[in-house]
XYZ file of N, CA, C and O in Angstrom:
548
model
N -2.778 -3.053 9.863
C -3.696 -3.023 8.834
C -4.422 -4.035 8.679
O -4.443 -4.852 9.207
N -5.599 -3.971 7.658
C -6.609 -4.810 7.921
C -6.778 -6.300 7.517
O -7.375 -6.930 8.118
N -5.996 -6.579 6.447
C -5.856 -8.011 6.004
C -4.557 -8.548 6.036
O -3.376 -7.979 5.925
N -4.239 -9.971 6.173
C -3.051 -10.488 6.060
C -2.843 -11.158 4.651
O -3.445 -11.452 4.020
N -1.385 -10.795 4.266
C -1.033 -11.228 3.086
C -0.644 -12.800 3.096
O -0.079 -13.144 4.032
N -1.088 -13.547 2.063
C -0.854 -15.043 1.979
C -0.057 -15.386 0.851
O -0.699 -14.980 -0.340
N 1.103 -15.931 0.896
C 1.859 -16.155 -0.528
C 1.156 -17.153 -1.290
O 0.593 -18.149 -0.819
N 1.274 -17.085 -2.621
C 0.540 -18.039 -3.514
C 1.853 -19.165 -3.798
O 3.032 -18.829 -3.616
N 1.376 -20.247 -4.202
C 2.409 -21.356 -4.451
C 2.971 -20.920 -5.741
O 2.395 -20.266 -6.702
N 4.119 -21.042 -5.923
C 4.917 -20.744 -7.169
C 4.482 -21.527 -8.337
O 4.057 -22.396 -8.528
N 4.414 -20.623 -9.424
C 3.687 -21.181 -10.875
C 2.274 -21.163 -10.763
O 1.673 -21.459 -11.877
N 1.674 -20.561 -9.901
C 0.019 -20.626 -9.971
C -0.483 -19.143 -10.601
O 0.463 -18.141 -10.170
N -1.494 -19.145 -11.132
C -2.034 -17.960 -11.625
C -3.030 -17.256 -10.556
O -3.964 -17.867 -9.837
N -2.999 -16.023 -10.249
C -3.788 -15.344 -9.422
C -5.073 -15.314 -10.068
O -5.334 -14.618 -11.367
N -6.152 -15.565 -9.407
C -7.378 -15.304 -10.002
C -8.066 -13.951 -9.497
O -7.562 -13.489 -8.568
N -8.451 -13.350 -10.468
C -9.093 -11.965 -10.293
C -10.621 -11.709 -10.280
O -11.149 -10.849 -10.001
N -11.372 -13.046 -10.557
C -12.831 -13.042 -10.464
C -13.294 -12.284 -11.631
O -12.826 -12.240 -12.871
N -14.443 -11.373 -11.421
C -14.926 -10.565 -12.633
C -13.941 -9.480 -13.104
O -13.598 -8.780 -12.348
N -13.801 -9.533 -14.480
C -12.897 -8.516 -15.079
C -13.682 -7.647 -15.897
O -13.202 -7.099 -16.956
N -15.170 -7.430 -15.705
C -15.791 -6.417 -16.423
C -15.563 -5.035 -16.149
O -14.787 -4.768 -15.090
N -15.646 -4.137 -17.082
C -15.307 -2.763 -16.798
C -15.530 -2.233 -15.522
O -14.725 -1.591 -14.842
N -16.714 -2.440 -14.933
C -16.962 -1.786 -13.694
C -16.271 -2.465 -12.535
O -16.073 -1.867 -11.672
N -16.101 -3.721 -12.489
C -15.340 -4.495 -11.659
C -14.032 -3.995 -11.506
O -13.365 -3.846 -10.492
N -13.442 -3.706 -12.785
C -12.173 -3.295 -12.792
C -11.915 -2.022 -12.285
O -10.995 -1.645 -11.427
N -12.880 -0.978 -12.734
C -12.878 0.220 -12.040
C -12.786 0.203 -10.428
O -12.269 0.922 -9.777
N -13.906 -0.782 -10.056
C -14.009 -0.709 -8.547
C -12.854 -1.316 -8.047
O -12.399 -0.937 -6.832
N -12.136 -2.315 -8.526
C -10.961 -2.808 -7.851
C -9.735 -1.785 -7.862
O -9.003 -1.861 -6.783
N -9.650 -1.155 -8.818
C -8.609 0.016 -8.912
C -8.908 1.139 -8.040
O -8.283 1.563 -7.132
N -10.068 1.323 -7.690
C -10.629 2.426 -6.743
C -10.369 1.918 -5.253
O -9.830 2.695 -4.360
N -10.872 0.443 -4.876
C -10.557 0.038 -3.560
C -8.957 -0.126 -3.547
O -8.411 0.288 -2.215
N -8.007 -0.338 -4.286
C -6.614 -0.439 -4.358
C -5.983 0.799 -3.890
O -5.212 0.994 -2.878
N -6.532 1.928 -4.443
C -5.939 3.090 -4.183
C -6.379 3.546 -2.955
O -5.375 4.097 -2.213
N -7.662 3.311 -2.455
C -8.175 3.665 -1.057
C -7.204 2.902 -0.185
O -6.816 3.655 0.947
N -6.939 1.626 -0.225
C -6.247 0.762 0.660
C -4.856 1.311 0.670
O -4.158 1.394 1.948
N -4.322 1.696 -0.433
C -2.829 1.994 -0.306
C -2.755 3.476 0.279
O -1.642 3.734 1.189
N -3.690 4.394 0.067
C -3.745 5.836 0.737
C -3.897 5.529 2.332
O -3.337 5.975 3.129
N -4.824 4.412 2.754
C -5.058 4.333 4.144
C -3.504 3.565 4.722
O -3.333 3.942 5.841
N -2.940 2.804 3.898
C -1.733 2.074 4.459
C -0.649 3.274 4.615
O -0.070 3.124 5.549
N -0.628 4.241 3.799
C 0.431 5.344 3.791
C 0.126 6.138 5.057
O 1.051 6.444 5.727
N -1.254 6.182 5.397
C -1.420 7.284 6.474
C -1.024 6.165 7.901
O -0.550 6.914 8.872
N -1.414 4.999 7.829
C -1.039 4.166 8.959
C 0.330 4.031 9.076
O 0.930 4.108 10.327
N 1.109 4.056 8.162
C 2.698 4.033 8.001
C 3.321 5.423 8.581
O 4.189 5.348 9.198
N 2.541 6.339 8.299
C 3.082 7.755 8.602
C 2.856 7.677 10.330
O 3.656 8.268 10.748
N 1.869 7.446 10.535
C 1.346 7.266 12.068
C 2.641 6.289 12.876
O 3.283 6.606 13.963
N 2.784 5.217 12.108
C 3.747 4.234 12.802
C 5.317 4.914 12.940
O 5.805 4.962 13.768
N 5.543 5.510 11.799
C 6.838 6.468 11.620
C 6.977 7.244 12.772
O 7.987 7.447 13.669
N 5.945 8.170 13.089
C 5.980 9.106 14.134
C 6.055 8.388 15.562
O 6.876 8.948 16.229
N 5.387 7.361 15.692
C 5.516 6.532 17.147
C 6.862 6.168 17.264
O 7.504 6.196 18.291
N 7.483 5.432 16.070
C 8.826 4.829 16.259
C 9.744 6.125 16.578
O 10.591 5.826 17.373
N 9.708 7.304 16.022
C 10.608 8.412 16.181
C 10.389 8.769 17.565
O 11.345 9.168 18.388
N 9.170 8.896 18.236
C 8.923 9.423 19.428
C 9.473 8.458 20.427
O 9.959 8.846 21.235
N 9.667 6.976 20.171
C 10.130 6.188 21.061
C 11.502 6.002 20.994
O 12.197 5.877 22.063
N 11.994 6.429 19.799
C 13.534 6.704 19.684
C 13.946 7.807 20.580
O 15.043 7.744 21.439
N 13.211 9.075 20.521
C 13.605 10.195 21.229
C 13.474 9.853 22.851
O 14.392 10.232 23.438
N 12.531 9.004 23.092
C 12.401 8.488 24.624
C 13.505 7.822 25.092
O 14.194 7.922 26.131
N 13.804 6.832 24.233
C 15.092 5.984 24.529
C 16.210 6.781 24.646
O 17.107 6.422 25.312
N 16.514 7.878 23.745
C 17.686 8.693 23.916
C 17.560 9.263 25.082
O 18.963 9.505 25.784
N 16.650 9.933 25.600
C 16.569 10.467 26.930
C 16.742 9.679 28.022
O 17.570 9.908 28.833
N 16.289 8.284 27.886
C 16.561 7.443 29.020
C 18.113 7.261 28.983
O 18.701 6.985 30.128
N 18.832 7.094 27.805
C 20.238 6.875 27.803
C 20.792 7.919 28.334
O 21.835 7.731 29.260
N 20.465 9.088 28.315
C 21.089 10.267 28.835
C 20.982 10.230 30.330
O 21.845 10.525 31.183
N 19.673 10.032 30.769
C 19.476 9.765 32.136
C 20.357 8.724 32.624
O 20.968 9.089 34.070
N 20.249 7.635 32.202
C 21.323 6.702 32.604
C 22.694 7.034 32.858
O 23.333 6.861 33.878
N 23.105 7.595 31.681
C 24.683 8.439 32.013
C 24.551 9.272 33.045
O 25.754 9.145 33.630
N 23.680 10.208 33.167
C 23.739 11.208 34.207
C 23.535 10.448 35.675
O 24.296 11.192 36.685
N 23.171 9.254 35.821
C 22.935 8.532 36.889
C 24.160 7.933 37.455
O 24.186 7.374 38.614
N 24.966 7.789 36.501
C 26.410 6.892 36.712
C 26.126 5.694 36.724
O 26.985 4.785 37.458
N 25.234 4.972 36.044
C 24.963 3.741 35.998
C 26.050 2.943 34.947
O 26.632 3.579 34.354
N 25.886 1.504 35.129
C 26.936 0.869 34.312
C 26.921 1.215 32.599
O 25.768 1.535 32.285
N 27.972 1.392 32.241
C 28.059 1.632 30.837
C 27.411 0.683 29.711
O 26.844 1.182 28.812
N 27.270 -0.479 30.166
C 26.476 -1.303 29.231
C 25.006 -1.098 29.087
O 24.404 -1.075 27.883
N 24.385 -0.390 30.049
C 23.098 0.127 29.883
C 22.926 1.379 28.968
O 21.890 1.363 28.202
N 23.968 2.222 28.908
C 23.924 3.081 27.997
C 24.162 2.714 26.610
O 23.440 3.219 25.659
N 24.926 1.732 26.481
C 25.127 1.010 25.133
C 23.847 0.548 24.693
O 23.634 0.461 23.421
N 23.367 -0.168 25.311
C 21.929 -0.892 25.092
C 20.895 0.290 24.652
O 20.331 0.029 23.491
N 20.902 1.088 25.363
C 19.952 2.252 25.048
C 20.323 2.869 23.483
O 19.531 3.290 22.798
N 21.587 3.014 23.426
C 22.283 3.618 22.083
C 21.964 2.571 20.970
O 21.593 3.202 20.068
N 21.877 1.484 21.146
C 21.577 0.313 20.185
C 20.090 0.542 19.934
O 19.683 0.324 18.613
N 19.438 0.587 20.847
C 17.969 0.742 20.711
C 17.591 1.957 20.065
O 16.879 1.950 18.853
N 18.231 3.048 20.091
C 17.988 4.119 19.205
C 18.168 4.058 17.925
O 17.614 4.574 16.952
N 19.491 3.396 17.711
C 19.740 3.186 16.321
C 18.993 2.396 15.464
O 18.461 2.685 14.435
N 18.612 1.244 16.345
C 17.617 0.210 15.664
C 16.150 0.999 15.086
O 15.710 0.962 14.140
N 15.714 1.796 16.342
C 14.339 2.648 16.005
C 14.542 3.642 14.831
O 13.606 3.786 14.102
N 15.814 4.195 14.860
C 15.935 5.002 13.750
C 16.230 4.284 12.448
O 15.235 4.952 11.315
N 16.479 3.339 12.243
C 16.464 2.372 10.986
C 15.088 1.950 10.668
O 14.798 2.016 9.595
N 14.345 1.667 11.744
C 13.060 1.181 11.581
C 12.077 2.324 11.121
O 11.413 2.302 9.923
N 12.317 3.510 11.425
C 11.904 4.581 11.011
C 11.945 4.937 9.599
O 11.205 5.427 8.803
N 13.168 5.009 9.222
C 13.822 4.941 7.825
C 13.000 4.094 6.866
O 12.624 4.474 5.926
N 12.885 2.732 7.283
C 12.276 1.871 6.435
C 10.755 2.093 6.515
O 10.064 1.848 5.441
N 10.221 2.611 7.548
C 8.582 2.760 7.555
C 8.574 4.063 6.609
O 7.475 4.190 5.796
N 9.388 5.104 6.654
C 9.142 6.230 5.568
C 9.289 5.523 4.074
O 8.615 5.990 3.243
N 10.230 4.798 3.902
C 10.306 4.177 2.396
C 9.077 3.175 1.985
O 8.449 3.518 1.008
N 8.391 2.629 3.116
C 7.113 2.028 2.690
C 6.023 2.976 2.548
O 5.194 2.740 1.734
N 6.090 4.054 3.442
C 5.012 5.134 3.319
C 5.252 5.617 1.687
O 4.076 5.929 1.162
N 6.330 5.890 1.293
C 6.556 6.512 -0.010
C 5.970 5.530 -1.135
O 5.753 5.770 -2.200
N 6.307 4.211 -1.157
C 6.003 3.129 -1.824
C 4.491 3.013 -1.752
O 3.900 2.860 -2.822
N 3.841 2.962 -0.681
C 2.371 3.133 -0.715
C 1.784 4.024 -1.557
O 0.716 4.093 -2.268
N 2.272 5.397 -1.325
C 2.046 6.483 -2.017
C 2.055 6.510 -3.543
O 1.217 6.746 -4.334
N 3.296 5.749 -3.955
C 3.373 5.708 -5.399
C 2.357 4.365 -6.063
O 1.978 4.663 -7.140
N 2.301 3.490 -5.166
C 1.143 2.632 -5.584
C -0.149 3.329 -5.747
O -1.117 3.045 -6.679
N -0.544 3.919 -4.617
C -1.889 4.766 -4.761
C -1.982 5.634 -6.077
O -3.084 5.466 -6.581
N -0.844 6.310 -6.367
C -0.941 7.257 -7.484
C -1.028 6.421 -8.696
O -1.812 6.615 -9.628
N -0.293 5.510 -8.897
C -0.390 4.530 -10.147
C -1.716 3.964 -10.329
O -2.257 3.767 -11.266
N -2.279 3.543 -9.217
C -3.807 2.856 -9.091
C -4.799 4.059 -9.538
O -5.518 3.606 -10.507
N -4.643 5.241 -9.162
C -5.407 6.335 -9.799
C -5.340 6.455 -11.266
O -6.290 6.607 -11.866
N -3.984 6.642 -11.486
C -3.794 6.846 -12.903
C -4.096 5.627 -13.917
O -4.746 6.033 -15.015
N -3.970 4.315 -13.379
C -4.471 3.290 -14.138
C -6.046 3.365 -14.396
O -6.552 3.103 -15.169
N -6.692 3.556 -13.135
C -8.130 3.684 -13.292
C -8.660 4.804 -14.278
O -9.620 4.511 -15.014
N -7.991 5.928 -14.115
C -8.312 6.932 -15.207
C -8.097 6.625 -16.563
O -8.935 6.816 -17.457
N -7.121 5.868 -16.813
C -6.496 5.539 -18.163
C -7.513 4.453 -18.713
O -8.006 4.376 -19.739
N -7.832 3.425 -17.950
C -8.796 2.381 -18.155
C -10.117 3.083 -18.418
O -10.802 2.702 -19.577
N -10.551 4.039 -17.652
C -11.787 4.819 -17.931
C -11.666 5.526 -19.217
O -12.840 5.381 -20.105
N -10.706 6.099 -19.474
C -10.624 6.947 -20.998
C -10.648 5.975 -22.050
O -11.177 5.905 -23.174
N -9.907 4.507 -22.028
C -10.038 3.659 -22.921
C -11.155 2.864 -23.237
O -11.761 2.521 -24.346
N -11.978 2.545 -22.145
C -13.044 1.475 -22.128
C -14.508 2.088 -21.646
O -15.585 1.421 -21.679
N -14.315 3.178 -21.026
C -15.683 3.904 -20.504
C -16.737 3.874 -21.544
O -17.798 3.645 -21.311
N -16.441 4.715 -22.633
C -17.477 4.889 -23.721
C -17.961 3.387 -24.331
O -18.984 3.247 -24.625
N -17.113 2.523 -24.485
C -17.348 1.096 -24.891
C -18.308 0.533 -23.828
O -19.345 -0.014 -24.287
N -18.122 0.601 -22.553
C -18.846 -0.094 -21.552
C -20.231 0.646 -21.703
O -21.299 -0.074 -21.631
N -20.328 2.028 -21.776
C -21.535 2.853 -21.938
C -22.429 2.097 -23.064
O -23.624 1.971 -22.774
N -21.800 1.919 -24.258
C -22.371 1.417 -25.316
C -22.975 0.110 -25.183
O -24.102 -0.244 -25.481
N -21.949 -0.873 -24.551
C -22.316 -2.322 -24.474
C -23.503 -2.610 -23.333
O -24.329 -3.338 -23.466
N -23.337 -1.641 -22.235
C -24.355 -1.768 -21.226
C -25.818 -1.164 -21.477
O -26.696 -1.801 -21.032
N -26.064 -0.478 -22.576
C -27.228 0.350 -22.793
C -27.843 -0.365 -24.204
O -28.919 0.159 -24.535
N -27.201 -1.343 -24.735
C -28.057 -2.026 -25.743
C -28.959 -3.217 -25.360
O -28.326 -3.935 -24.481
N -29.671 -3.471 -26.265
C -30.503 -4.758 -25.808
C -30.292 -5.801 -26.651
O -31.042 -7.000 -26.597
N -29.226 -5.993 -27.412
C -28.744 -7.075 -28.290
C -27.591 -7.700 -27.491
O -26.719 -7.048 -26.835
N -27.628 -9.056 -27.666
C -26.338 -9.915 -27.109
C -25.010 -9.520 -27.856
O -25.131 -9.099 -28.961
N -23.945 -9.538 -26.936
C -22.895 -9.184 -27.354
C -22.160 -10.535 -27.659
O -21.954 -11.559 -26.960
N -21.284 -10.540 -28.893
C -20.682 -11.706 -29.408
C -19.618 -11.980 -28.167
O -19.046 -11.148 -27.400
N -19.334 -13.192 -27.997
C -18.173 -13.693 -27.155
C -16.918 -13.428 -27.463
O -16.755 -13.170 -28.779
N -16.087 -13.102 -26.638
C -14.540 -12.937 -27.034
C -14.123 -13.791 -28.195
O -14.280 -14.926 -27.846
N -13.483 -13.238 -29.149
C -12.859 -14.055 -30.236
C -13.595 -14.650 -31.240
O -13.361 -15.358 -32.355
N -14.993 -14.072 -31.153
C -15.942 -14.539 -32.231
C -15.561 -14.057 -33.484
O -15.630 -14.705 -34.522
N -14.986 -12.852 -33.700
C -14.634 -12.307 -35.031
C -13.317 -12.708 -35.472
O -12.858 -12.356 -36.520
N -12.603 -13.470 -34.448
C -11.014 -13.873 -34.927
C -11.198 -15.142 -36.111
O -10.181 -15.528 -36.531
N -12.225 -15.764 -36.018
C -12.382 -17.052 -36.974
C -12.376 -16.774 -38.274
O -12.894 -15.689 -38.870
């Protein structure tokens, strides 16, 4: 996957930069695309893991048929089990990525419904907009 995650210090606030309507729409769209890409990559990873598990299982069978030491068969069985568990976890991550992708699309659509018309009005007028909180005084 493209970028590395870096943990934040505990108690710090995440900065989001520009929070204008268009910027938020863009961020939600990018998040959805990235999560969709992650899901695709996780699906490919899961398939490779399953393929490797099948190959390891076949090697274990070949070792058993060759009459080699039992410990090698046990090692291959452990590897097949571990790869199966890894494939299961990759599937869970794939489903989570799909859920986040769906939520990002829904959030973007809701944001557009709630604020799209307001942004259109604000963007097309030639008078200054009061700063947030101006009418609260």
